[in-house]
Amino acid sequence: RARLSRDLHDSTAQSIQAARLYLSLIESGTIPLEEVRQVAAQLDEEIGRAYEELRDIAHQLHPSFLKSTSLVDALRSRCELFKKRARPVVFSNKGDSSPFQFEVVEAFHNIFQEGLSNAVRHSGASQIKVSLECESNMMTLTIRDNRCGIREKSLKSKGLGLKSMRERADLISAALKFQSTTEGTCLTVCWREK
């Protein structure tokens, strides 16, 4: 719920606020009449962006989402959404995630969402790299940023959704590791079939 609230605040609410600003500028007459058409196009773009963001969030909340979409496609789609918001997210993958158990896929997806959200919100990075590697009996997710990283105190705290990510990793017996330096933070989740 906290992640959903942040997503709505950070994306959809910002688009709606921008649309309201455009409308108030039109209503007050601040925008010259000859520019109203251009501003109306920008307004339409903001409303369209808010719609897409809401649809994406609703789609990912639906229980069957990961049963009809591969993990690779879900991660790529989410990274593309952040890129459209001018966030510096790059996604890469190697291998096929479809043979893995649903519980593993679901846990990786949820850890990814929380990890990426944290990197975007807290790192101040100029680049965030997300990679998913799938081998026959192993899956590894890495989220790496190039900025301030997560402080040691935060790693030990209950904040930033770190506890939630650890719990999800524990549920599938995956190893979850954080490395934080002055050059950035790297979150790695690795699941190996037993």
CSV table of C-alpha atoms in Angstrom, one decimal:
chain,number,residue,atom,x,y,z
A,1,ARG,CA,0.0,0.0,0.0
A,2,ALA,CA,2.8,2.4,0.8
A,3,ARG,CA,4.4,1.8,-2.6
A,4,LEU,CA,1.1,2.3,-4.3
A,5,SER,CA,0.6,5.5,-2.4
A,6,ARG,CA,4.0,6.8,-3.4
A,7,ASP,CA,3.5,5.8,-7.1
A,8,LEU,CA,0.2,7.7,-7.2
A,9,HIS,CA,1.8,10.7,-5.5
A,10,ASP,CA,5.0,10.7,-7.5
A,11,SER,CA,3.4,10.1,-10.9
A,12,THR,CA,-0.4,10.5,-11.3
A,13,ALA,CA,-0.8,13.3,-8.8
A,14,GLN,CA,2.0,15.3,-10.4
A,15,SER,CA,0.4,14.9,-13.9
A,16,ILE,CA,-3.0,16.0,-12.5
A,17,GLN,CA,-1.4,18.9,-10.7
A,18,ALA,CA,0.3,20.0,-13.9
A,19,ALA,CA,-3.1,19.7,-15.8
A,20,ARG,CA,-4.7,21.9,-13.1
A,21,LEU,CA,-2.0,24.5,-13.5
A,22,TYR,CA,-2.5,24.7,-17.2
A,23,LEU,CA,-6.3,25.0,-16.7
A,24,SER,CA,-5.8,27.8,-14.1
A,25,LEU,CA,-3.5,29.7,-16.5
A,26,ILE,CA,-6.0,29.4,-19.3
A,27,GLU,CA,-8.9,30.5,-17.0
A,28,SER,CA,-7.0,33.5,-15.6
A,29,GLY,CA,-6.1,34.7,-19.0
A,30,THR,CA,-2.4,34.5,-18.2
A,31,ILE,CA,-1.8,32.6,-21.4
A,32,PRO,CA,-2.2,34.7,-24.6
A,33,LEU,CA,-5.0,33.6,-26.8
A,34,GLU,CA,-2.7,32.6,-29.6
A,35,GLU,CA,-0.9,30.1,-27.3
A,36,VAL,CA,-4.1,28.5,-25.9
A,37,ARG,CA,-4.1,25.8,-28.5
A,38,GLN,CA,-0.5,24.8,-27.7
A,39,VAL,CA,-1.2,24.8,-24.0
A,40,ALA,CA,-4.4,22.7,-24.6
A,41,ALA,CA,-2.1,20.1,-26.4
A,42,GLN,CA,0.2,20.0,-23.4
A,43,LEU,CA,-2.9,19.6,-21.1
A,44,ASP,CA,-4.1,16.7,-23.2
A,45,GLU,CA,-0.6,15.1,-23.0
A,46,GLU,CA,-0.6,15.5,-19.1
A,47,ILE,CA,-4.1,13.9,-18.9
A,48,GLY,CA,-3.0,11.1,-21.2
A,49,ARG,CA,0.1,10.5,-19.1
A,50,ALA,CA,-2.0,10.4,-15.9
A,51,TYR,CA,-4.4,7.9,-17.5
A,52,GLU,CA,-1.5,5.6,-18.7
A,53,GLU,CA,0.0,5.7,-15.2
A,54,LEU,CA,-3.3,4.8,-13.5
A,55,ARG,CA,-3.9,2.0,-16.0
A,56,ASP,CA,-0.4,0.7,-15.4
A,57,ILE,CA,-0.8,0.7,-11.6
A,58,ALA,CA,-4.3,-0.9,-11.8
A,59,HIS,CA,-3.0,-3.5,-14.2
A,60,GLN,CA,-0.1,-4.5,-12.0
A,61,LEU,CA,-2.4,-4.7,-8.9
A,62,HIS,CA,-4.6,-7.3,-10.7
A,63,PRO,CA,-3.9,-10.8,-9.3
A,64,SER,CA,-3.6,-12.4,-12.8
A,65,PHE,CA,-1.1,-9.7,-14.1
A,66,LEU,CA,2.0,-11.9,-13.8
A,67,LYS,CA,0.1,-15.0,-15.0
A,68,SER,CA,-0.5,-13.3,-18.4
A,69,THR,CA,2.7,-11.3,-18.6
A,70,SER,CA,6.2,-12.5,-18.4
A,71,LEU,CA,8.4,-11.1,-15.6
A,72,VAL,CA,10.8,-9.7,-18.3
A,73,ASP,CA,8.0,-7.8,-20.0
A,74,ALA,CA,6.6,-6.6,-16.6
A,75,LEU,CA,10.0,-5.2,-15.6
A,76,ARG,CA,10.7,-3.7,-19.0
A,77,SER,CA,7.3,-2.0,-19.0
A,78,ARG,CA,7.8,-0.5,-15.5
A,79,CYS,CA,11.3,0.8,-16.5
A,80,GLU,CA,9.8,2.3,-19.7
A,81,LEU,CA,7.2,4.1,-17.6
A,82,PHE,CA,9.9,5.6,-15.4
A,83,LYS,CA,11.8,6.7,-18.5
A,84,LYS,CA,8.7,8.4,-19.8
A,85,ARG,CA,8.8,10.4,-16.6
A,86,ALA,CA,12.3,11.5,-17.4
A,87,ARG,CA,13.8,9.1,-14.9
A,88,PRO,CA,17.2,7.6,-15.8
A,89,VAL,CA,16.3,3.9,-15.8
A,90,VAL,CA,17.9,1.4,-18.2
A,91,PHE,CA,16.7,-2.3,-18.3
A,92,SER,CA,18.5,-5.3,-19.6
A,93,ASN,CA,17.8,-9.0,-19.5
A,94,LYS,CA,19.3,-12.3,-20.3
A,95,GLY,CA,17.4,-15.5,-20.6
A,96,ASP,CA,13.7,-16.5,-20.2
A,97,SER,CA,11.7,-16.1,-17.0
A,98,SER,CA,8.7,-18.2,-18.0
A,99,PRO,CA,9.9,-21.6,-16.7
A,100,PHE,CA,10.1,-20.3,-13.1
A,101,GLN,CA,7.5,-21.0,-10.4
A,102,PHE,CA,4.9,-18.3,-10.0
A,103,GLU,CA,5.8,-17.7,-6.4
A,104,VAL,CA,9.4,-16.9,-7.4
A,105,VAL,CA,8.3,-14.6,-10.3
A,106,GLU,CA,5.8,-12.8,-8.0
A,107,ALA,CA,8.4,-12.2,-5.3
A,108,PHE,CA,11.0,-10.9,-7.8
A,109,HIS,CA,8.4,-8.6,-9.3
A,110,ASN,CA,7.5,-7.1,-5.9
A,111,ILE,CA,11.1,-6.7,-4.8
A,112,PHE,CA,11.8,-5.0,-8.2
A,113,GLN,CA,9.0,-2.6,-7.7
A,114,GLU,CA,10.1,-1.6,-4.2
A,115,GLY,CA,13.8,-1.5,-5.1
A,116,LEU,CA,13.3,0.6,-8.2
A,117,SER,CA,11.0,3.0,-6.4
A,118,ASN,CA,13.6,3.4,-3.7
A,119,ALA,CA,16.4,4.0,-6.2
A,120,VAL,CA,14.3,6.7,-8.0
A,121,ARG,CA,13.1,8.4,-4.9
A,122,HIS,CA,16.2,8.3,-2.6
A,123,SER,CA,19.4,8.0,-4.6
A,124,GLY,CA,19.4,11.2,-6.7
A,125,ALA,CA,21.1,9.1,-9.4
A,126,SER,CA,21.8,10.1,-12.9
A,127,GLN,CA,21.6,6.5,-14.0
A,128,ILE,CA,19.8,3.4,-12.6
A,129,LYS,CA,20.5,0.1,-14.2
A,130,VAL,CA,18.1,-2.8,-13.8
A,131,SER,CA,19.1,-6.3,-15.0
A,132,LEU,CA,17.4,-9.7,-14.8
A,133,GLU,CA,19.3,-12.8,-15.6
A,134,CYS,CA,17.6,-16.1,-15.9
A,135,GLU,CA,19.4,-19.4,-16.2
A,136,SER,CA,18.0,-22.9,-16.1
A,137,ASN,CA,18.0,-23.1,-12.3
A,138,MET,CA,18.8,-19.6,-11.2
A,139,MET,CA,17.3,-16.1,-11.4
A,140,THR,CA,19.2,-12.9,-10.5
A,141,LEU,CA,17.8,-9.3,-10.3
A,142,THR,CA,20.2,-6.4,-9.9
A,143,ILE,CA,19.2,-2.7,-9.4
A,144,ARG,CA,22.2,-0.4,-9.4
A,145,ASP,CA,22.4,3.4,-9.0
A,146,ASN,CA,25.3,5.7,-9.4
A,147,ARG,CA,24.7,8.2,-6.7
A,148,CYS,CA,24.6,8.6,-2.9
A,149,GLY,CA,23.4,5.1,-2.0
A,150,ILE,CA,21.6,3.9,1.1
A,151,ARG,CA,23.2,4.7,4.4
A,152,GLU,CA,24.1,1.9,6.7
A,153,LYS,CA,21.6,3.2,9.3
A,154,SER,CA,18.8,2.9,6.7
A,155,LEU,CA,19.8,-0.6,5.8
A,156,LYS,CA,19.2,-1.7,9.4
A,157,SER,CA,16.0,0.3,9.7
A,158,LYS,CA,12.5,-0.8,8.9
A,159,GLY,CA,12.1,2.1,6.5
A,160,LEU,CA,12.4,2.3,2.7
A,161,GLY,CA,10.6,-1.0,2.2
A,162,LEU,CA,13.8,-2.9,2.9
A,163,LYS,CA,12.1,-5.1,5.5
A,164,SER,CA,9.4,-6.0,2.9
A,165,MET,CA,12.0,-6.9,0.3
A,166,ARG,CA,13.8,-9.1,2.8
A,167,GLU,CA,10.6,-10.9,3.8
A,168,ARG,CA,9.7,-11.5,0.2
A,169,ALA,CA,13.2,-12.9,-0.5
A,170,ASP,CA,13.0,-15.1,2.6
A,171,LEU,CA,9.6,-16.5,1.4
A,172,ILE,CA,11.2,-18.1,-1.6
A,173,SER,CA,14.6,-18.8,0.0
A,174,ALA,CA,16.4,-16.2,-2.1
A,175,ALA,CA,19.5,-14.3,-1.1
A,176,LEU,CA,19.0,-10.5,-1.0
A,177,LYS,CA,22.1,-8.4,-0.7
A,178,PHE,CA,22.7,-4.6,-0.5
A,179,GLN,CA,26.1,-3.0,-1.3
A,180,SER,CA,26.2,0.7,-0.6
A,181,THR,CA,29.3,2.9,-1.2
A,182,THR,CA,29.9,6.5,-2.0
A,183,GLU,CA,29.5,5.5,-5.7
A,184,GLY,CA,26.0,4.2,-5.2
A,185,THR,CA,23.9,1.2,-4.2
A,186,CYS,CA,23.5,-2.2,-5.6
A,187,LEU,CA,20.6,-4.4,-4.7
A,188,THR,CA,20.9,-8.0,-5.8
A,189,VAL,CA,18.4,-10.8,-5.4
A,190,CYS,CA,19.4,-14.3,-6.3
A,191,TRP,CA,17.2,-17.4,-6.3
A,192,ARG,CA,18.6,-20.8,-7.0
A,193,GLU,CA,16.6,-24.0,-7.4
A,194,LYS,CA,17.3,-26.5,-4.7
